[in-house]
Amino acid sequence: MKTSHTNSRSQIIHETPKPLYEQVKTSVLDNIQSGNWPNHSQIPSEHMMVRELKMSRMTIHRALRELTKDGHLERIQGVGIFVAKPKPKTTNLNLADIKDMIQKRGDLHNCDVKFLQSEPLDADVAKTLNLKEGAPVIRSYFMHSQNSLPGMLQDRHTIPDLVPGMLTHKHQLTAIPSTAEHHHFLMLEQPRPCVQIIRKSWSGKRFLSQAKYTFPANRFCFYC
Amino acid sequence: MKTSHTNSRSQIIHETPKPLYEQVKTSVLDNIQSGNWPNHSQIPSEHMMVRELKMSRMTIHRALRELTKDGHLERIQGVGIFVAKPKPKTTNLNLADIKDMIQKRGDLHNCDVKFLQSEPLDADVAKTLNLKEGAPVIRSYFMHSQNSLPGMLQDRHTIPDLVPGMLTHKHQLTAIPSTAEHHHFLMLEQPRPCVQIIRKSWSGKRFLSQAKYTFPANRFCFYC
DNA sequence: GAGTGGTCTAGACCACATT
DNA sequence: ATGTGGTCTAGACCACTCT
């Protein structure tokens, strides 16, 4: 590989400040936004785009990979690339260390185990995790307190399995109305809106656990 | 490039399911966590790692680029790569790119100006900002939509002043019950818990603006 | 077997910063 | 001038899915 790889596109790069992979990304987003590529539809394969756009596969691949990480596309090895779920909501925040928030609440931290038991997986969680309903899971229910005031409820479902390396997590943040359960465990005297963070953990493609963290808004506030 | 690129590492790949760039990532993270590479210190350059680890630069580059996006490293072109700043304080979320969230909602974004006027600063905002009540401020009220469905309400108070450089922001995230105003502007048919982000902006010690962003939880979800 | 995405290589040119 | 990161190429092999 001694010959130069420079070609006419090098000049295009210079004329347009945006890198090629960024141009590919916006092009793909345009196709999605305009409805040209409908939701859940399959989009041209990487090799196809390589031929069509006359770019290197690494360039195409990077563009599509980043769009996937941002939730716009879904890639299935051996099958193809699809426009991601109907974007019901979405806007990605970079909550890099939610882990710290959850663990490191060290100062005045107190933790009560409300219950900890093996139980069959309920239909709701089973569906969201694409697992069999009724499979045995470990359900743990913790109440975290600060100054003896309940501040966070943790409801976790864990698949009882050996844990290999390289965990990955997905977080989802929303607001919910408080439920009777919250009123009881968090000692709420009246309904309160709560911030809820759902954290799903995976080891490779194997689901490991889901945890719901619930914070009553009147007792908690997140500073960024 | 007719010769095969297969080398001994191909077998390593087979033996260890983890891709090379993932191995590099964990290796780098190990060095950071162990204190081997202290905060703000410069780490070996990409070319150095290429030589040391005998991998392609693209592989090294991908690992470091992803670590940068995740906030573990900081890269400066022409200078080098550095261990990123120490972790934020407990209970602080790192909403690094709330700005992006607010601006970048480019996909299907639409913005209606509900009103935009100068008005005297009300007591509530004045107190939280330590400003004089009744001072003239510009009040703007925007409704941001996706697919013609209202998804975010923005209520901003801006001090009418020249804007020098070096903006700083503070964000605060909580959950609130919806108000009659929300029902009207966001076209909510029933009370919904909402995620609310309050963003305060300063120029040095001079307050510039406060904006409240309100998202009905049933239409919005934050993925992290 | 054909097609797909996942990864990797060994180069290359560029913009940028420091010396 | 040297070294750095940012991008890009033109191939390659692999694991996977589908027919």
CSV table of C-alpha atoms (C1' of nucleotides) in Angstrom, one decimal:
chain,number,residue,atom,x,y,z
A,1,MET,CA,0.0,0.0,0.0
A,2,LYS,CA,2.5,2.6,-1.1
A,3,THR,CA,0.3,4.5,-3.5
A,4,SER,CA,-1.6,7.6,-2.3
A,5,HIS,CA,-5.2,7.3,-1.5
A,6,THR,CA,-5.9,10.9,-2.2
A,7,ASN,CA,-8.7,11.4,-4.6
A,8,SER,CA,-11.0,14.1,-5.8
A,9,ARG,CA,-13.1,13.8,-2.6
A,10,SER,CA,-10.2,15.2,-0.5
A,11,GLN,CA,-11.0,18.5,-2.1
A,12,ILE,CA,-14.6,18.2,-1.3
A,13,ILE,CA,-13.7,17.7,2.3
A,14,HIS,CA,-11.8,20.9,2.2
A,15,GLU,CA,-14.5,22.8,0.5
A,16,THR,CA,-17.2,21.6,3.0
A,17,PRO,CA,-16.0,21.6,6.5
A,18,LYS,CA,-18.2,18.8,7.6
A,19,PRO,CA,-16.5,15.4,7.6
A,20,LEU,CA,-17.9,12.7,5.2
A,21,TYR,CA,-19.3,10.6,8.0
A,22,GLU,CA,-21.2,13.6,9.3
A,23,GLN,CA,-22.6,14.2,5.8
A,24,VAL,CA,-23.8,10.6,5.7
A,25,LYS,CA,-25.4,11.0,9.1
A,26,THR,CA,-27.4,14.1,8.1
A,27,SER,CA,-28.3,12.5,4.9
A,28,VAL,CA,-29.7,9.4,6.7
A,29,LEU,CA,-31.5,11.6,9.2
A,30,ASP,CA,-33.0,13.5,6.3
A,31,ASN,CA,-34.3,10.4,4.7
A,32,ILE,CA,-35.9,9.4,8.0
A,33,GLN,CA,-37.3,12.7,8.8
A,34,SER,CA,-38.8,13.2,5.4
A,35,GLY,CA,-40.6,9.9,5.7
A,36,ASN,CA,-38.6,8.6,2.7
A,37,TRP,CA,-37.4,5.8,5.0
A,38,PRO,CA,-40.4,5.0,7.2
A,39,ASN,CA,-40.2,3.7,10.7
A,40,HIS,CA,-39.1,0.1,11.0
A,41,SER,CA,-38.3,-0.1,7.4
A,42,GLN,CA,-35.0,-1.5,6.2
A,43,ILE,CA,-32.5,1.0,4.8
A,44,PRO,CA,-29.8,0.3,2.2
A,45,SER,CA,-27.1,-2.0,3.4
A,46,GLU,CA,-23.6,-0.7,4.2
A,47,HIS,CA,-22.1,-2.2,1.1
A,48,MET,CA,-24.9,-0.7,-0.9
A,49,MET,CA,-24.1,2.7,0.4
A,50,VAL,CA,-20.4,2.2,-0.2
A,51,ARG,CA,-21.2,1.6,-3.9
A,52,GLU,CA,-23.8,4.4,-4.1
A,53,LEU,CA,-21.9,7.1,-2.3
A,54,LYS,CA,-18.5,5.9,-3.4
A,55,MET,CA,-17.1,6.1,0.1
A,56,SER,CA,-15.0,3.6,2.2
A,57,ARG,CA,-17.0,1.2,4.2
A,58,MET,CA,-15.4,2.4,7.4
A,59,THR,CA,-16.8,5.8,6.8
A,60,ILE,CA,-20.3,4.5,6.1
A,61,HIS,CA,-20.0,2.2,9.0
A,62,ARG,CA,-19.0,4.9,11.5
A,63,ALA,CA,-21.9,7.1,10.4
A,64,LEU,CA,-24.4,4.3,10.8
A,65,ARG,CA,-22.9,3.1,14.1
A,66,GLU,CA,-23.1,6.5,15.6
A,67,LEU,CA,-26.7,6.9,14.5
A,68,THR,CA,-27.4,3.6,16.1
A,69,LYS,CA,-25.9,4.7,19.4
A,70,ASP,CA,-28.0,7.8,19.3
A,71,GLY,CA,-31.1,5.7,18.9
A,72,HIS,CA,-32.0,6.5,15.3
A,73,LEU,CA,-31.2,3.2,13.8
A,74,GLU,CA,-31.3,-0.4,14.8
A,75,ARG,CA,-28.8,-2.8,13.4
A,76,ILE,CA,-29.1,-6.6,13.2
A,77,GLN,CA,-26.1,-8.6,12.3
A,78,GLY,CA,-26.7,-10.8,9.3
A,79,VAL,CA,-30.0,-9.1,8.6
A,80,GLY,CA,-29.8,-5.4,8.0
A,81,ILE,CA,-30.3,-1.9,9.3
A,82,PHE,CA,-33.7,-0.5,10.2
A,83,VAL,CA,-35.2,2.8,11.2
A,84,ALA,CA,-35.5,2.7,14.9
A,85,LYS,CA,-38.7,2.6,16.9
A,86,PRO,CA,-41.3,5.3,16.3
A,87,LYS,CA,-39.2,7.8,18.4
A,88,PRO,CA,-42.2,8.3,20.7
A,89,LYS,CA,-40.2,10.4,22.9
A,90,THR,CA,-36.5,10.6,23.0
A,91,THR,CA,-33.7,13.0,23.3
A,92,ASN,CA,-30.6,11.5,24.6
A,93,LEU,CA,-29.0,12.8,27.7
A,94,ASN,CA,-25.5,12.0,28.7
A,95,LEU,CA,-26.0,10.8,32.3
A,96,ALA,CA,-22.5,9.4,32.3
A,97,ASP,CA,-22.4,8.5,36.0
A,98,ILE,CA,-25.8,7.7,37.2
A,99,LYS,CA,-24.0,4.9,38.8
A,100,ASP,CA,-22.2,7.2,41.1
A,101,MET,CA,-25.4,9.0,42.1
A,102,ILE,CA,-27.0,5.7,43.0
A,103,GLN,CA,-24.1,4.3,44.9
A,104,LYS,CA,-22.2,7.2,46.2
A,105,ARG,CA,-24.9,8.7,48.2
A,106,GLY,CA,-22.6,8.0,51.0
A,107,ASP,CA,-22.9,11.0,53.3
A,108,LEU,CA,-26.0,10.3,55.3
A,109,HIS,CA,-27.0,7.2,53.6
A,110,ASN,CA,-29.1,4.5,55.0
A,111,CYS,CA,-30.6,1.5,53.4
A,112,ASP,CA,-33.6,-0.6,54.5
A,113,VAL,CA,-34.3,-3.9,52.8
A,114,LYS,CA,-38.0,-4.0,52.5
A,115,PHE,CA,-38.0,-7.4,50.9
A,116,LEU,CA,-35.7,-9.7,49.0
A,117,GLN,CA,-37.1,-12.8,47.5
A,118,SER,CA,-37.2,-15.1,44.5
A,119,GLU,CA,-40.4,-14.8,42.5
A,120,PRO,CA,-41.7,-15.5,39.1
A,121,LEU,CA,-41.1,-12.7,36.5
A,122,ASP,CA,-44.3,-10.7,36.1
A,123,ALA,CA,-45.7,-10.1,32.6
A,124,ASP,CA,-44.9,-6.4,32.6
A,125,VAL,CA,-41.2,-6.7,33.2
A,126,ALA,CA,-41.0,-9.8,31.0
A,127,LYS,CA,-42.4,-7.9,28.1
A,128,THR,CA,-40.1,-5.0,28.3
A,129,LEU,CA,-37.1,-7.2,28.6
A,130,ASN,CA,-38.2,-9.8,26.1
A,131,LEU,CA,-37.9,-12.6,28.6
A,132,LYS,CA,-40.2,-15.4,29.5
A,133,GLU,CA,-43.0,-14.6,31.9
A,134,GLY,CA,-42.7,-16.6,35.1
A,135,ALA,CA,-39.0,-17.2,34.9
A,136,PRO,CA,-37.4,-17.1,38.4
A,137,VAL,CA,-36.0,-13.7,39.3
A,138,ILE,CA,-34.7,-12.2,42.4
A,139,ARG,CA,-36.8,-9.2,43.4
A,140,SER,CA,-35.2,-6.8,45.8
A,141,TYR,CA,-36.9,-3.8,47.3
A,142,PHE,CA,-34.7,-1.2,49.1
A,143,MET,CA,-35.5,2.1,50.7
A,144,HIS,CA,-32.6,4.5,50.8
A,145,SER,CA,-32.8,7.3,53.4
A,146,GLN,CA,-31.0,10.5,54.2
A,147,ASN,CA,-31.2,11.7,57.7
A,148,SER,CA,-33.8,9.0,58.3
A,149,LEU,CA,-36.0,10.6,55.7
A,150,PRO,CA,-36.8,8.2,52.8
A,151,GLY,CA,-35.4,9.7,49.6
A,152,MET,CA,-35.3,6.9,47.1
A,153,LEU,CA,-37.0,3.6,46.5
A,154,GLN,CA,-35.2,0.9,44.6
A,155,ASP,CA,-37.1,-2.0,43.0
A,156,ARG,CA,-34.8,-4.4,41.3
A,157,HIS,CA,-35.3,-7.6,39.3
A,158,THR,CA,-32.2,-9.7,38.9
A,159,ILE,CA,-31.7,-12.7,36.7
A,160,PRO,CA,-30.0,-15.3,38.9
A,161,ASP,CA,-27.0,-16.1,36.8
A,162,LEU,CA,-23.3,-16.0,36.8
A,163,VAL,CA,-22.0,-12.6,35.9
A,164,PRO,CA,-19.3,-12.4,33.2
A,165,GLY,CA,-17.4,-9.2,32.5
A,166,MET,CA,-18.3,-6.0,30.5
A,167,LEU,CA,-21.5,-4.8,31.7
A,168,THR,CA,-23.6,-2.4,29.7
A,169,HIS,CA,-26.4,-0.2,31.0
A,170,LYS,CA,-29.3,1.7,29.6
A,171,HIS,CA,-31.0,4.4,31.6
A,172,GLN,CA,-34.3,6.0,31.1
A,173,LEU,CA,-35.6,8.9,33.0
A,174,THR,CA,-39.2,10.1,33.4
A,175,ALA,CA,-41.7,11.5,35.8
A,176,ILE,CA,-44.5,9.4,37.3
A,177,PRO,CA,-47.3,10.0,39.8
A,178,SER,CA,-46.7,8.4,43.1
A,179,THR,CA,-48.5,5.1,43.8
A,180,ALA,CA,-49.9,3.6,46.9
A,181,GLU,CA,-46.8,1.6,47.2
A,182,HIS,CA,-44.6,4.7,47.2
A,183,HIS,CA,-46.9,6.3,49.8
A,184,HIS,CA,-46.3,3.4,52.0
A,185,PHE,CA,-42.6,2.8,51.7
A,186,LEU,CA,-41.5,6.4,51.2
A,187,MET,CA,-43.9,7.6,53.9
A,188,LEU,CA,-45.6,10.1,51.6
A,189,GLU,CA,-48.6,11.8,53.0
A,190,GLN,CA,-50.1,12.9,49.8
A,191,PRO,CA,-49.6,12.2,46.1
A,192,ARG,CA,-46.4,13.6,44.7
A,193,PRO,CA,-44.8,13.6,41.3
A,194,CYS,CA,-41.7,11.4,41.3
A,195,VAL,CA,-38.6,11.2,39.2
A,196,GLN,CA,-38.1,7.7,38.1
A,197,ILE,CA,-35.0,6.2,36.6
A,198,ILE,CA,-35.1,2.8,35.1
A,199,ARG,CA,-31.7,1.1,34.7
A,200,LYS,CA,-31.3,-2.0,32.6
A,201,SER,CA,-28.1,-4.0,32.7
A,202,TRP,CA,-26.8,-6.4,30.2
A,203,SER,CA,-23.8,-8.6,29.8
A,204,GLY,CA,-23.2,-8.8,26.1
A,205,LYS,CA,-26.7,-9.8,24.8
A,206,ARG,CA,-27.7,-11.4,28.1
A,207,PHE,CA,-30.1,-9.4,30.2
A,208,LEU,CA,-29.0,-9.3,33.9
A,209,SER,CA,-31.2,-6.9,35.8
A,210,GLN,CA,-33.7,-4.1,35.8
A,211,ALA,CA,-33.9,-1.6,38.6
A,212,LYS,CA,-36.3,1.2,39.1
A,213,TYR,CA,-35.2,4.1,41.2
A,214,THR,CA,-38.0,6.4,42.4
A,215,PHE,CA,-37.4,9.8,43.9
A,216,PRO,CA,-40.2,12.0,45.3
A,217,ALA,CA,-39.7,15.4,43.7
A,218,ASN,CA,-40.4,17.3,46.9
A,219,ARG,CA,-37.5,15.6,48.6
A,220,PHE,CA,-35.1,15.3,45.8
A,221,CYS,CA,-33.7,17.5,43.1
A,222,PHE,CA,-30.9,16.8,40.7
A,223,TYR,CA,-28.4,19.4,40.1
A,224,CYS,CA,-26.4,19.4,36.9
B,1,MET,CA,-3.5,-4.9,-0.9
B,2,LYS,CA,-3.8,-8.4,-2.0
B,3,THR,CA,-2.1,-10.1,0.9
B,4,SER,CA,-4.1,-11.4,3.8
B,5,HIS,CA,-4.2,-9.3,6.9
B,6,THR,CA,-4.7,-12.3,9.1
B,7,ASN,CA,-2.1,-12.5,11.8
B,8,SER,CA,-1.7,-14.1,15.2
B,9,ARG,CA,-4.1,-11.7,16.7
B,10,SER,CA,-6.9,-13.1,14.8
B,11,GLN,CA,-6.6,-16.1,17.0
B,12,ILE,CA,-6.6,-13.9,20.1
B,13,ILE,CA,-9.8,-12.4,18.9
B,14,HIS,CA,-11.3,-15.9,18.6
B,15,GLU,CA,-10.1,-16.9,22.0
B,16,THR,CA,-11.4,-13.8,23.7
B,17,PRO,CA,-14.8,-12.8,22.4
B,18,LYS,CA,-14.2,-9.1,23.3
B,19,PRO,CA,-13.2,-7.0,20.3
B,20,LEU,CA,-9.8,-5.4,20.3
B,21,TYR,CA,-11.1,-1.9,20.7
B,22,GLU,CA,-13.1,-3.0,23.8
B,23,GLN,CA,-9.9,-4.5,25.2
B,24,VAL,CA,-8.2,-1.2,24.7
B,25,LYS,CA,-11.0,0.6,26.4
B,26,THR,CA,-11.0,-1.5,29.5
B,27,SER,CA,-7.2,-1.3,29.6
B,28,VAL,CA,-7.4,2.5,29.5
B,29,LEU,CA,-10.1,2.6,32.1
B,30,ASP,CA,-8.0,0.3,34.3
B,31,ASN,CA,-5.1,2.7,34.1
B,32,ILE,CA,-7.3,5.5,35.0
B,33,GLN,CA,-9.1,3.8,37.9
B,34,SER,CA,-5.9,2.4,39.4
B,35,GLY,CA,-4.5,5.9,39.5
B,36,ASN,CA,-1.8,4.8,37.2
B,37,TRP,CA,-2.9,7.6,34.9
B,38,PRO,CA,-3.9,10.5,37.2
B,39,ASN,CA,-6.6,13.1,36.5
B,40,HIS,CA,-5.6,15.6,33.9
B,41,SER,CA,-2.5,13.8,33.1
B,42,GLN,CA,-1.5,13.1,29.5
B,43,ILE,CA,-1.8,9.5,28.3
B,44,PRO,CA,0.2,7.9,25.6
B,45,SER,CA,-0.5,9.1,22.1
B,46,GLU,CA,-2.4,7.1,19.5
B,47,HIS,CA,0.7,6.4,17.5
B,48,MET,CA,2.5,5.3,20.7
B,49,MET,CA,-0.3,2.9,21.5
B,50,VAL,CA,-0.2,1.6,17.9
B,51,ARG,CA,3.4,0.7,18.4
B,52,GLU,CA,3.0,-0.6,21.9
B,53,LEU,CA,-0.1,-2.7,21.4
B,54,LYS,CA,0.7,-3.5,17.7
B,55,MET,CA,-2.7,-2.7,16.6
B,56,SER,CA,-4.0,-0.6,13.7
B,57,ARG,CA,-4.5,3.1,14.4
B,58,MET,CA,-8.2,2.9,13.5
B,59,THR,CA,-8.7,0.4,16.3
B,60,ILE,CA,-6.9,2.5,18.9
B,61,HIS,CA,-8.6,5.6,17.6
B,62,ARG,CA,-12.1,4.1,18.0
B,63,ALA,CA,-11.4,3.0,21.5
B,64,LEU,CA,-10.1,6.4,22.5
B,65,ARG,CA,-12.9,8.3,20.6
B,66,GLU,CA,-15.6,6.3,22.4
B,67,LEU,CA,-14.0,6.8,25.8
B,68,THR,CA,-13.9,10.5,25.0
B,69,LYS,CA,-17.6,10.6,24.1
B,70,ASP,CA,-18.3,8.8,27.4
B,71,GLY,CA,-16.5,11.6,29.3
B,72,HIS,CA,-13.5,9.6,30.4
B,73,LEU,CA,-10.9,11.3,28.2
B,74,GLU,CA,-10.3,14.7,26.7
B,75,ARG,CA,-8.7,15.0,23.4
B,76,ILE,CA,-7.0,18.1,22.0
B,77,GLN,CA,-5.9,18.1,18.4
B,78,GLY,CA,-2.3,18.8,17.9
B,79,VAL,CA,-1.6,18.3,21.6
B,80,GLY,CA,-2.6,15.0,23.1
B,81,ILE,CA,-5.1,13.0,25.1
B,82,PHE,CA,-5.8,13.6,28.8
B,83,VAL,CA,-7.6,12.0,31.6
B,84,ALA,CA,-10.9,13.9,32.0
B,85,LYS,CA,-11.8,16.0,35.0
B,86,PRO,CA,-12.6,14.3,38.3
B,87,LYS,CA,-16.1,12.9,38.7
B,88,PRO,CA,-18.9,15.3,39.7
B,89,LYS,CA,-20.2,15.4,43.2
B,90,THR,CA,-22.7,13.0,44.6
B,91,THR,CA,-26.3,13.3,43.6
B,92,ASN,CA,-25.2,15.5,40.7
B,93,LEU,CA,-26.2,14.2,37.4
B,94,ASN,CA,-23.8,15.0,34.5
B,95,LEU,CA,-26.2,16.4,32.0
B,96,ALA,CA,-23.3,17.4,29.9
B,97,ASP,CA,-25.3,18.1,26.8
B,98,ILE,CA,-28.6,19.4,28.0
B,99,LYS,CA,-27.7,22.2,25.5
B,100,ASP,CA,-27.8,19.7,22.8
B,101,MET,CA,-31.1,18.3,24.0
B,102,ILE,CA,-32.6,21.7,23.9
B,103,GLN,CA,-31.2,22.8,20.6
B,104,LYS,CA,-30.6,19.6,18.7
B,105,ARG,CA,-34.2,18.5,18.7
B,106,GLY,CA,-33.8,19.0,15.0
B,107,ASP,CA,-35.5,16.0,13.7
B,108,LEU,CA,-39.1,16.9,13.7
B,109,HIS,CA,-38.8,20.1,15.5
B,110,ASN,CA,-41.3,22.9,15.5
B,111,CYS,CA,-41.5,26.0,17.7
B,112,ASP,CA,-44.5,28.2,18.4
B,113,VAL,CA,-44.0,31.5,20.1
B,114,LYS,CA,-46.8,31.8,22.6
B,115,PHE,CA,-45.8,35.2,23.8
B,116,LEU,CA,-42.7,37.4,23.9
B,117,GLN,CA,-42.9,40.6,25.8
B,118,SER,CA,-41.1,42.8,28.3
B,119,GLU,CA,-42.6,42.7,31.8
B,120,PRO,CA,-41.6,43.5,35.4
B,121,LEU,CA,-39.8,40.7,37.2
B,122,ASP,CA,-42.1,38.8,39.4
B,123,ALA,CA,-41.3,38.2,43.1
B,124,ASP,CA,-40.8,34.5,42.7
B,125,VAL,CA,-38.1,34.6,40.1
B,126,ALA,CA,-36.6,37.7,41.7
B,127,LYS,CA,-36.1,35.9,44.9
B,128,THR,CA,-34.5,32.8,43.5
B,129,LEU,CA,-32.1,35.0,41.4
B,130,ASN,CA,-31.4,37.6,44.0
B,131,LEU,CA,-32.6,40.4,41.8
B,132,LYS,CA,-34.9,43.3,42.3
B,133,GLU,CA,-38.5,42.6,42.0
B,134,GLY,CA,-40.1,44.6,39.2
B,135,ALA,CA,-37.0,45.0,37.1
B,136,PRO,CA,-37.7,44.9,33.4
B,137,VAL,CA,-37.2,41.4,31.9
B,138,ILE,CA,-38.0,39.8,28.6
B,139,ARG,CA,-40.4,37.0,29.1
B,140,SER,CA,-40.6,34.4,26.3
B,141,TYR,CA,-42.9,31.5,26.1
B,142,PHE,CA,-42.3,28.8,23.5
B,143,MET,CA,-43.9,25.6,22.7
B,144,HIS,CA,-41.7,23.0,21.0
B,145,SER,CA,-43.4,20.3,19.1
B,146,GLN,CA,-42.6,17.0,17.5
B,147,ASN,CA,-44.8,15.8,14.7
B,148,SER,CA,-47.2,18.6,15.6
B,149,LEU,CA,-47.5,17.1,19.1
B,150,PRO,CA,-46.4,19.5,21.8
B,151,GLY,CA,-43.5,18.0,23.7
B,152,MET,CA,-41.8,20.8,25.6
B,153,LEU,CA,-42.8,24.1,27.0
B,154,GLN,CA,-40.1,26.8,27.5
B,155,ASP,CA,-40.7,29.7,29.9
B,156,ARG,CA,-37.7,32.0,29.9
B,157,HIS,CA,-36.9,35.2,31.7
B,158,THR,CA,-34.0,37.2,30.2
B,159,ILE,CA,-32.3,40.2,31.6
B,160,PRO,CA,-32.1,42.7,28.7
B,161,ASP,CA,-28.4,43.3,28.6
B,162,LEU,CA,-25.4,43.0,26.5
B,163,VAL,CA,-24.0,39.5,26.4
B,164,PRO,CA,-20.3,39.2,27.1
B,165,GLY,CA,-18.4,35.9,26.7
B,166,MET,CA,-17.9,33.0,29.1
B,167,LEU,CA,-21.4,31.8,29.9
B,168,THR,CA,-22.0,29.4,32.7
B,169,HIS,CA,-25.1,27.4,33.4
B,170,LYS,CA,-26.7,25.6,36.2
B,171,HIS,CA,-29.3,23.0,35.7
B,172,GLN,CA,-31.8,21.5,38.1
B,173,LEU,CA,-34.1,18.6,37.3
B,174,THR,CA,-37.2,17.6,39.1
B,175,ALA,CA,-40.7,16.4,38.6
B,176,ILE,CA,-43.8,18.5,39.0
B,177,PRO,CA,-47.5,18.0,38.6
B,178,SER,CA,-48.9,19.7,35.5
B,179,THR,CA,-50.6,23.1,36.0
B,180,ALA,CA,-53.6,24.6,34.2
B,181,GLU,CA,-51.1,26.6,32.1
B,182,HIS,CA,-49.5,23.3,30.9
B,183,HIS,CA,-52.8,21.8,30.1
B,184,HIS,CA,-53.6,24.8,27.9
B,185,PHE,CA,-50.3,25.2,26.1
B,186,LEU,CA,-49.3,21.6,25.9
B,187,MET,CA,-52.8,20.5,25.1
B,188,LEU,CA,-53.0,18.0,28.0
B,189,GLU,CA,-56.3,16.5,28.6
B,190,GLN,CA,-55.6,15.4,32.1
B,191,PRO,CA,-53.1,16.0,34.8
B,192,ARG,CA,-49.7,14.5,34.1
B,193,PRO,CA,-46.5,14.4,36.0
B,194,CYS,CA,-43.9,16.4,34.1
B,195,VAL,CA,-40.1,16.5,34.1
B,196,GLN,CA,-39.0,20.0,34.6
B,197,ILE,CA,-35.5,21.3,34.0
B,198,ILE,CA,-34.6,24.8,35.2
B,199,ARG,CA,-31.6,26.3,33.5
B,200,LYS,CA,-29.9,29.4,34.9
B,201,SER,CA,-27.3,31.2,32.9
B,202,TRP,CA,-24.7,33.6,34.2
B,203,SER,CA,-22.0,35.7,32.7
B,204,GLY,CA,-19.4,35.9,35.3
B,205,LYS,CA,-21.4,36.9,38.4
B,206,ARG,CA,-24.1,38.7,36.3
B,207,PHE,CA,-27.3,36.8,36.0
B,208,LEU,CA,-28.6,36.6,32.4
B,209,SER,CA,-31.5,34.3,32.2
B,210,GLN,CA,-33.6,31.6,33.7
B,211,ALA,CA,-35.5,29.1,31.6
B,212,LYS,CA,-37.9,26.4,32.6
B,213,TYR,CA,-38.3,23.5,30.3
B,214,THR,CA,-41.3,21.3,31.0
B,215,PHE,CA,-41.9,17.9,29.5
B,216,PRO,CA,-45.0,15.9,30.0
B,217,ALA,CA,-43.8,12.5,31.0
B,218,ASN,CA,-46.3,10.6,28.9
B,219,ARG,CA,-44.9,12.2,25.8
B,220,PHE,CA,-41.3,12.4,26.7
B,221,CYS,CA,-38.6,10.1,28.0
B,222,PHE,CA,-34.9,10.7,28.5
B,223,TYR,CA,-32.6,8.0,27.4
B,224,CYS,CA,-29.1,7.9,28.8
C,1,DG,C1',-24.1,-19.9,-0.6
C,2,DA,C1',-25.2,-15.2,-0.6
C,3,DG,C1',-25.8,-11.2,1.9
C,4,DT,C1',-25.5,-8.7,6.1
C,5,DG,C1',-23.2,-6.2,9.9
C,6,DG,C1',-18.7,-6.3,13.2
C,7,DT,C1',-14.2,-5.8,13.3
C,8,DC,C1',-9.5,-5.0,11.8
C,9,DT,C1',-5.3,-3.6,8.9
C,10,DA,C1',-1.6,-0.6,7.0
C,11,DG,C1',-1.3,2.7,5.0
C,12,DA,C1',-2.6,7.9,3.7
C,13,DC,C1',-3.6,13.2,3.9
C,14,DC,C1',-5.1,16.9,6.7
C,15,DA,C1',-5.4,20.6,10.5
C,16,DC,C1',-3.4,21.9,14.4
C,17,DA,C1',0.0,22.8,18.2
C,18,DT,C1',4.6,23.0,20.0
C,19,DT,C1',9.4,23.5,19.6
D,1,DA,C1',10.2,20.2,11.6
D,2,DT,C1',8.0,17.2,14.5
D,3,DG,C1',4.3,15.2,16.8
D,4,DT,C1',-0.5,15.2,17.7
D,5,DG,C1',-5.4,14.0,16.9
D,6,DG,C1',-9.2,13.8,12.8
D,7,DT,C1',-10.4,11.7,8.9
D,8,DC,C1',-10.4,8.5,5.1
D,9,DT,C1',-9.3,4.5,2.0
D,10,DA,C1',-9.4,-0.3,-0.1
D,11,DG,C1',-9.2,-3.9,1.0
D,12,DA,C1',-9.7,-8.3,4.5
D,13,DC,C1',-11.8,-12.0,7.7
D,14,DC,C1',-15.3,-13.1,10.8
D,15,DA,C1',-20.1,-14.3,12.8
D,16,DC,C1',-24.4,-14.3,11.7
D,17,DT,C1',-29.1,-14.9,9.1
D,18,DC,C1',-31.8,-16.4,5.5
D,19,DT,C1',-32.9,-19.1,1.6
